Amino acid sequence: MSELIIGAFCGLVTSAVIVLRAKRSLLRVSPGKTAPRFTAYSLSIIGVVSGIQVLERSVADATILIGVSSLLISQVTIDITAHRLMRFPTVVCTVVVCVALWYRELSGAPIDHSLDDVVYLTACSLFVPAIFGLLSLRRPQDLGRGDVLIAFPLSMAVASVSAWLLPWWLLAASTSGSVHGAVVKCRGERTIPFGPHLLIWAWLLLVVGI
């Protein structure tokens, strides 16, 4: 029980720090705008759940979950308010997830099989950003470069559970994004941030599936 409390507390503190930094970044990129109050509460819950879940994971899987959780908390605050995805958190998460996933696969035996797994998972992870890149070129108003970049670490994270989850991840994110779009269209708005849908569903699959 004490370990769960410590994990939850660490997750709560970490999420609070990341949200605070995200709000400062929001003031720089979009002065005058503030994130909805419910966002901080929701992200705090994500931090608590992630802190507890990390205790049950291997080092590599825990690192992947921490990377995705941190990316979710840092990006959602800004994206739902300013419709922007920051590049630096995405790059950091990409490096963290790649290193953790490759370490997990390459530390297995035999080495030939491990290399095959690394190549397979990496190839699967590149497939989604490639599709997003093509869609971004055709309809840049619907899918931005930030969504394309964020798809790579999230694809690798989802593939670390199972590569077969990738189409289900995209289907879930697209469905929730469509519902979100229909709701805001009724309010007279034309665009929605798609990044939070990708992030939240990737995180949920990691929490449930690892």
PDB file of C-alpha atoms in Angstrom:
ATOM      1  CA  MET A   1       0.000   0.000   0.000  1.00  0.00           C
ATOM      2  CA  SER A   2       2.834   2.398   0.838  1.00  0.00           C
ATOM      3  CA  GLU A   3       4.392   1.823  -2.590  1.00  0.00           C
ATOM      4  CA  LEU A   4       1.102   2.703  -4.288  1.00  0.00           C
ATOM      5  CA  ILE A   5       0.866   5.907  -2.266  1.00  0.00           C
ATOM      6  CA  ILE A   6       4.436   6.851  -3.151  1.00  0.00           C
ATOM      7  CA  GLY A   7       3.832   6.106  -6.834  1.00  0.00           C
ATOM      8  CA  ALA A   8       0.612   8.112  -6.869  1.00  0.00           C
ATOM      9  CA  PHE A   9       2.266  11.016  -5.074  1.00  0.00           C
ATOM     10  CA  CYS A  10       5.241  11.060  -7.454  1.00  0.00           C
ATOM     11  CA  GLY A  11       2.888  10.955 -10.437  1.00  0.00           C
ATOM     12  CA  LEU A  12       0.803  13.788  -9.017  1.00  0.00           C
ATOM     13  CA  VAL A  13       3.820  16.005  -8.320  1.00  0.00           C
ATOM     14  CA  THR A  14       5.364  15.284 -11.722  1.00  0.00           C
ATOM     15  CA  SER A  15       2.125  16.083 -13.550  1.00  0.00           C
ATOM     16  CA  ALA A  16       1.731  19.323 -11.579  1.00  0.00           C
ATOM     17  CA  VAL A  17       5.264  20.428 -12.500  1.00  0.00           C
ATOM     18  CA  ILE A  18       4.758  19.593 -16.186  1.00  0.00           C
ATOM     19  CA  VAL A  19       1.392  21.383 -16.289  1.00  0.00           C
ATOM     20  CA  LEU A  20       2.970  24.462 -14.712  1.00  0.00           C
ATOM     21  CA  ARG A  21       5.741  24.513 -17.322  1.00  0.00           C
ATOM     22  CA  ALA A  22       3.186  23.934 -20.086  1.00  0.00           C
ATOM     23  CA  LYS A  23       1.152  26.913 -18.892  1.00  0.00           C
ATOM     24  CA  ARG A  24       4.265  29.088 -19.002  1.00  0.00           C
ATOM     25  CA  SER A  25       4.945  27.891 -22.539  1.00  0.00           C
ATOM     26  CA  LEU A  26       1.336  28.677 -23.422  1.00  0.00           C
ATOM     27  CA  LEU A  27       1.799  32.259 -22.278  1.00  0.00           C
ATOM     28  CA  ARG A  28       4.781  32.585 -24.637  1.00  0.00           C
ATOM     29  CA  VAL A  29       3.167  31.051 -27.713  1.00  0.00           C
ATOM     30  CA  SER A  30      -0.312  32.471 -27.163  1.00  0.00           C
ATOM     31  CA  PRO A  31      -0.393  35.431 -24.748  1.00  0.00           C
ATOM     32  CA  GLY A  32      -3.711  36.057 -23.087  1.00  0.00           C
ATOM     33  CA  LYS A  33      -5.035  32.515 -23.450  1.00  0.00           C
ATOM     34  CA  THR A  34      -5.486  30.207 -20.482  1.00  0.00           C
ATOM     35  CA  ALA A  35      -6.179  26.492 -20.399  1.00  0.00           C
ATOM     36  CA  PRO A  36      -9.558  25.348 -19.018  1.00  0.00           C
ATOM     37  CA  ARG A  37      -9.448  24.593 -15.305  1.00  0.00           C
ATOM     38  CA  PHE A  38     -10.680  21.032 -15.753  1.00  0.00           C
ATOM     39  CA  THR A  39      -7.580  20.264 -17.817  1.00  0.00           C
ATOM     40  CA  ALA A  40      -5.241  20.443 -14.825  1.00  0.00           C
ATOM     41  CA  TYR A  41      -7.496  18.143 -12.781  1.00  0.00           C
ATOM     42  CA  SER A  42      -7.766  15.594 -15.602  1.00  0.00           C
ATOM     43  CA  LEU A  43      -4.026  15.599 -16.207  1.00  0.00           C
ATOM     44  CA  SER A  44      -3.399  15.186 -12.481  1.00  0.00           C
ATOM     45  CA  ILE A  45      -5.451  11.994 -12.566  1.00  0.00           C
ATOM     46  CA  ILE A  46      -3.388  10.780 -15.517  1.00  0.00           C
ATOM     47  CA  GLY A  47      -0.233  11.517 -13.542  1.00  0.00           C
ATOM     48  CA  VAL A  48      -1.494   9.575 -10.518  1.00  0.00           C
ATOM     49  CA  VAL A  49      -2.532   6.558 -12.594  1.00  0.00           C
ATOM     50  CA  SER A  50       0.788   6.590 -14.453  1.00  0.00           C
ATOM     51  CA  GLY A  51       2.733   6.799 -11.201  1.00  0.00           C
ATOM     52  CA  ILE A  52       0.942   3.716  -9.879  1.00  0.00           C
ATOM     53  CA  GLN A  53       1.253   1.792 -13.152  1.00  0.00           C
ATOM     54  CA  VAL A  54       4.993   2.404 -13.397  1.00  0.00           C
ATOM     55  CA  LEU A  55       5.525   0.310 -10.253  1.00  0.00           C
ATOM     56  CA  GLU A  56       4.272  -2.802 -12.043  1.00  0.00           C
ATOM     57  CA  ARG A  57       6.399  -2.434 -15.179  1.00  0.00           C
ATOM     58  CA  SER A  58       9.866  -3.452 -16.237  1.00  0.00           C
ATOM     59  CA  VAL A  59      12.420  -0.656 -16.542  1.00  0.00           C
ATOM     60  CA  ALA A  60      11.941  -0.366 -20.311  1.00  0.00           C
ATOM     61  CA  ASP A  61       8.146  -0.479 -20.236  1.00  0.00           C
ATOM     62  CA  ALA A  62       8.030   1.952 -17.314  1.00  0.00           C
ATOM     63  CA  THR A  63      10.262   4.348 -19.253  1.00  0.00           C
ATOM     64  CA  ILE A  64       7.965   4.181 -22.273  1.00  0.00           C
ATOM     65  CA  LEU A  65       4.913   4.860 -20.106  1.00  0.00           C
ATOM     66  CA  ILE A  66       6.633   7.781 -18.379  1.00  0.00           C
ATOM     67  CA  GLY A  67       7.653   9.254 -21.733  1.00  0.00           C
ATOM     68  CA  VAL A  68       4.147   9.057 -23.200  1.00  0.00           C
ATOM     69  CA  SER A  69       2.503  10.295 -19.992  1.00  0.00           C
ATOM     70  CA  SER A  70       4.830  13.284 -19.809  1.00  0.00           C
ATOM     71  CA  LEU A  71       4.244  14.072 -23.481  1.00  0.00           C
ATOM     72  CA  LEU A  72       0.480  13.860 -23.000  1.00  0.00           C
ATOM     73  CA  ILE A  73       0.485  16.159 -19.976  1.00  0.00           C
ATOM     74  CA  SER A  74       2.790  18.721 -21.588  1.00  0.00           C
ATOM     75  CA  GLN A  75       1.103  18.842 -24.992  1.00  0.00           C
ATOM     76  CA  VAL A  76      -2.608  18.640 -24.154  1.00  0.00           C
ATOM     77  CA  THR A  77      -2.538  21.837 -22.092  1.00  0.00           C
ATOM     78  CA  ILE A  78      -1.214  23.818 -25.049  1.00  0.00           C
ATOM     79  CA  ASP A  79      -2.919  22.017 -27.927  1.00  0.00           C
ATOM     80  CA  ILE A  80      -6.495  22.313 -26.660  1.00  0.00           C
ATOM     81  CA  THR A  81      -5.986  26.020 -26.032  1.00  0.00           C
ATOM     82  CA  ALA A  82      -3.683  27.270 -28.798  1.00  0.00           C
ATOM     83  CA  HIS A  83      -3.980  24.363 -31.296  1.00  0.00           C
ATOM     84  CA  ARG A  84      -0.211  23.907 -31.295  1.00  0.00           C
ATOM     85  CA  LEU A  85       2.088  20.991 -30.522  1.00  0.00           C
ATOM     86  CA  MET A  86       5.517  21.882 -29.175  1.00  0.00           C
ATOM     87  CA  ARG A  87       8.437  20.261 -30.985  1.00  0.00           C
ATOM     88  CA  PHE A  88      10.861  19.857 -28.076  1.00  0.00           C
ATOM     89  CA  PRO A  89       8.700  17.555 -25.885  1.00  0.00           C
ATOM     90  CA  THR A  90       7.953  15.434 -28.941  1.00  0.00           C
ATOM     91  CA  VAL A  91      11.643  15.038 -29.784  1.00  0.00           C
ATOM     92  CA  VAL A  92      12.513  14.149 -26.188  1.00  0.00           C
ATOM     93  CA  CYS A  93       9.722  11.574 -26.019  1.00  0.00           C
ATOM     94  CA  THR A  94      10.816  10.088 -29.347  1.00  0.00           C
ATOM     95  CA  VAL A  95      14.357   9.546 -28.072  1.00  0.00           C
ATOM     96  CA  VAL A  96      13.147   8.112 -24.748  1.00  0.00           C
ATOM     97  CA  VAL A  97      10.678   5.699 -26.325  1.00  0.00           C
ATOM     98  CA  CYS A  98      13.106   4.582 -29.033  1.00  0.00           C
ATOM     99  CA  VAL A  99      15.925   3.885 -26.605  1.00  0.00           C
ATOM    100  CA  ALA A 100      13.645   2.081 -24.147  1.00  0.00           C
ATOM    101  CA  LEU A 101      11.994  -0.054 -26.824  1.00  0.00           C
ATOM    102  CA  TRP A 102      15.251  -0.953 -28.568  1.00  0.00           C
ATOM    103  CA  TYR A 103      16.886  -1.751 -25.234  1.00  0.00           C
ATOM    104  CA  ARG A 104      13.988  -4.029 -24.287  1.00  0.00           C
ATOM    105  CA  GLU A 105      14.120  -5.921 -27.567  1.00  0.00           C
ATOM    106  CA  LEU A 106      17.907  -6.103 -27.936  1.00  0.00           C
ATOM    107  CA  SER A 107      18.430  -7.259 -24.371  1.00  0.00           C
ATOM    108  CA  GLY A 108      16.552 -10.449 -25.213  1.00  0.00           C
ATOM    109  CA  ALA A 109      18.018 -13.577 -26.718  1.00  0.00           C
ATOM    110  CA  PRO A 110      18.884 -14.722 -29.296  1.00  0.00           C
ATOM    111  CA  ILE A 111      20.258 -11.545 -30.853  1.00  0.00           C
ATOM    112  CA  ASP A 112      19.092 -12.407 -34.392  1.00  0.00           C
ATOM    113  CA  HIS A 113      15.492 -12.651 -33.270  1.00  0.00           C
ATOM    114  CA  SER A 114      15.837  -9.431 -31.248  1.00  0.00           C
ATOM    115  CA  LEU A 115      17.145  -7.528 -34.261  1.00  0.00           C
ATOM    116  CA  ASP A 116      14.228  -8.784 -36.332  1.00  0.00           C
ATOM    117  CA  ASP A 117      11.802  -7.541 -33.679  1.00  0.00           C
ATOM    118  CA  VAL A 118      13.463  -4.118 -33.570  1.00  0.00           C
ATOM    119  CA  VAL A 119      13.316  -3.751 -37.346  1.00  0.00           C
ATOM    120  CA  TYR A 120       9.696  -4.928 -37.449  1.00  0.00           C
ATOM    121  CA  LEU A 121       8.478  -2.629 -34.669  1.00  0.00           C
ATOM    122  CA  THR A 122      10.371   0.357 -36.070  1.00  0.00           C
ATOM    123  CA  ALA A 123       8.979  -0.235 -39.560  1.00  0.00           C
ATOM    124  CA  CYS A 124       5.445  -0.471 -38.180  1.00  0.00           C
ATOM    125  CA  SER A 125       6.013   2.743 -36.238  1.00  0.00           C
ATOM    126  CA  LEU A 126       7.148   4.583 -39.357  1.00  0.00           C
ATOM    127  CA  PHE A 127       4.050   3.548 -41.278  1.00  0.00           C
ATOM    128  CA  VAL A 128       1.638   5.761 -39.334  1.00  0.00           C
ATOM    129  CA  PRO A 129       3.748   8.975 -39.534  1.00  0.00           C
ATOM    130  CA  ALA A 130       4.191   8.314 -43.251  1.00  0.00           C
ATOM    131  CA  ILE A 131       0.420   8.199 -43.744  1.00  0.00           C
ATOM    132  CA  PHE A 132       0.001  11.316 -41.621  1.00  0.00           C
ATOM    133  CA  GLY A 133       2.693  13.068 -43.662  1.00  0.00           C
ATOM    134  CA  LEU A 134       0.854  12.370 -46.914  1.00  0.00           C
ATOM    135  CA  LEU A 135      -2.433  13.535 -45.419  1.00  0.00           C
ATOM    136  CA  SER A 136      -0.737  16.679 -44.121  1.00  0.00           C
ATOM    137  CA  LEU A 137       0.546  17.504 -47.600  1.00  0.00           C
ATOM    138  CA  ARG A 138      -2.895  17.047 -49.129  1.00  0.00           C
ATOM    139  CA  ARG A 139      -4.919  18.719 -46.375  1.00  0.00           C
ATOM    140  CA  PRO A 140      -2.615  20.833 -44.194  1.00  0.00           C
ATOM    141  CA  GLN A 141      -5.616  22.589 -42.664  1.00  0.00           C
ATOM    142  CA  ASP A 142      -6.798  19.281 -41.144  1.00  0.00           C
ATOM    143  CA  LEU A 143      -3.519  17.715 -40.049  1.00  0.00           C
ATOM    144  CA  GLY A 144      -0.516  19.768 -38.997  1.00  0.00           C
ATOM    145  CA  ARG A 145       3.167  18.929 -38.858  1.00  0.00           C
ATOM    146  CA  GLY A 146       2.975  18.615 -35.098  1.00  0.00           C
ATOM    147  CA  ASP A 147       0.500  15.744 -35.486  1.00  0.00           C
ATOM    148  CA  VAL A 148       2.844  14.064 -37.964  1.00  0.00           C
ATOM    149  CA  LEU A 149       5.828  14.339 -35.626  1.00  0.00           C
ATOM    150  CA  ILE A 150       3.941  13.208 -32.540  1.00  0.00           C
ATOM    151  CA  ALA A 151       2.699  10.123 -34.381  1.00  0.00           C
ATOM    152  CA  PHE A 152       6.177   8.553 -34.386  1.00  0.00           C
ATOM    153  CA  PRO A 153       6.837   8.210 -30.630  1.00  0.00           C
ATOM    154  CA  LEU A 154       3.195   7.308 -30.024  1.00  0.00           C
ATOM    155  CA  SER A 155       3.299   4.672 -32.760  1.00  0.00           C
ATOM    156  CA  MET A 156       6.411   3.135 -31.233  1.00  0.00           C
ATOM    157  CA  ALA A 157       4.812   3.185 -27.794  1.00  0.00           C
ATOM    158  CA  VAL A 158       1.649   1.470 -29.027  1.00  0.00           C
ATOM    159  CA  ALA A 159       3.721  -1.014 -31.050  1.00  0.00           C
ATOM    160  CA  SER A 160       5.681  -1.849 -27.899  1.00  0.00           C
ATOM    161  CA  VAL A 161       2.463  -3.447 -26.635  1.00  0.00           C
ATOM    162  CA  SER A 162       1.514  -4.967 -29.993  1.00  0.00           C
ATOM    163  CA  ALA A 163       1.899  -3.791 -33.573  1.00  0.00           C
ATOM    164  CA  TRP A 164      -1.645  -5.069 -34.196  1.00  0.00           C
ATOM    165  CA  LEU A 165      -2.953  -2.355 -31.880  1.00  0.00           C
ATOM    166  CA  LEU A 166      -1.839   0.423 -34.241  1.00  0.00           C
ATOM    167  CA  PRO A 167      -4.950   0.365 -36.487  1.00  0.00           C
ATOM    168  CA  TRP A 168      -7.211   0.159 -33.410  1.00  0.00           C
ATOM    169  CA  TRP A 169      -5.384   3.131 -31.907  1.00  0.00           C
ATOM    170  CA  LEU A 170      -5.940   5.179 -35.061  1.00  0.00           C
ATOM    171  CA  LEU A 171      -9.575   4.075 -35.259  1.00  0.00           C
ATOM    172  CA  ALA A 172     -10.230   5.066 -31.634  1.00  0.00           C
ATOM    173  CA  ALA A 173      -8.487   8.437 -32.031  1.00  0.00           C
ATOM    174  CA  SER A 174     -10.289   9.152 -35.306  1.00  0.00           C
ATOM    175  CA  THR A 175     -13.667   8.218 -33.819  1.00  0.00           C
ATOM    176  CA  SER A 176     -13.275  10.386 -30.731  1.00  0.00           C
ATOM    177  CA  GLY A 177     -11.872  13.163 -32.923  1.00  0.00           C
ATOM    178  CA  SER A 178     -14.908  12.961 -35.209  1.00  0.00           C
ATOM    179  CA  VAL A 179     -17.297  13.161 -32.260  1.00  0.00           C
ATOM    180  CA  HIS A 180     -15.318  16.098 -30.887  1.00  0.00           C
ATOM    181  CA  GLY A 181     -15.431  17.790 -34.287  1.00  0.00           C
ATOM    182  CA  ALA A 182     -19.187  17.331 -34.553  1.00  0.00           C
ATOM    183  CA  VAL A 183     -19.711  18.878 -31.136  1.00  0.00           C
ATOM    184  CA  VAL A 184     -17.576  21.962 -31.763  1.00  0.00           C
ATOM    185  CA  LYS A 185     -19.104  22.398 -35.219  1.00  0.00           C
ATOM    186  CA  CYS A 186     -22.462  22.883 -33.547  1.00  0.00           C
ATOM    187  CA  ARG A 187     -20.838  25.724 -31.604  1.00  0.00           C
ATOM    188  CA  GLY A 188     -19.627  27.400 -34.784  1.00  0.00           C
ATOM    189  CA  GLU A 189     -15.970  26.332 -34.579  1.00  0.00           C
ATOM    190  CA  ARG A 190     -14.235  24.850 -37.610  1.00  0.00           C
ATOM    191  CA  THR A 191     -11.170  23.052 -36.302  1.00  0.00           C
ATOM    192  CA  ILE A 192     -10.240  20.840 -33.376  1.00  0.00           C
ATOM    193  CA  PRO A 193      -6.868  19.734 -32.013  1.00  0.00           C
ATOM    194  CA  PHE A 194      -6.271  16.111 -33.037  1.00  0.00           C
ATOM    195  CA  GLY A 195      -3.123  15.669 -30.947  1.00  0.00           C
ATOM    196  CA  PRO A 196      -4.957  15.110 -27.625  1.00  0.00           C
ATOM    197  CA  HIS A 197      -6.959  12.261 -29.147  1.00  0.00           C
ATOM    198  CA  LEU A 198      -3.785  10.532 -30.357  1.00  0.00           C
ATOM    199  CA  LEU A 199      -2.097  11.074 -27.011  1.00  0.00           C
ATOM    200  CA  ILE A 200      -4.949   9.956 -24.771  1.00  0.00           C
ATOM    201  CA  TRP A 201      -5.699   6.772 -26.684  1.00  0.00           C
ATOM    202  CA  ALA A 202      -2.009   5.837 -26.885  1.00  0.00           C
ATOM    203  CA  TRP A 203      -1.735   6.342 -23.127  1.00  0.00           C
ATOM    204  CA  LEU A 204      -4.853   4.259 -22.465  1.00  0.00           C
ATOM    205  CA  LEU A 205      -3.512   1.398 -24.580  1.00  0.00           C
ATOM    206  CA  LEU A 206      -0.241   1.494 -22.678  1.00  0.00           C
ATOM    207  CA  VAL A 207      -1.988   1.459 -19.305  1.00  0.00           C
ATOM    208  CA  VAL A 208      -4.346  -1.365 -20.262  1.00  0.00           C
ATOM    209  CA  GLY A 209      -2.144  -3.328 -22.623  1.00  0.00           C
ATOM    210  CA  ILE A 210       1.401  -3.473 -21.233  1.00  0.00           C
TER     211      ILE A 210
END
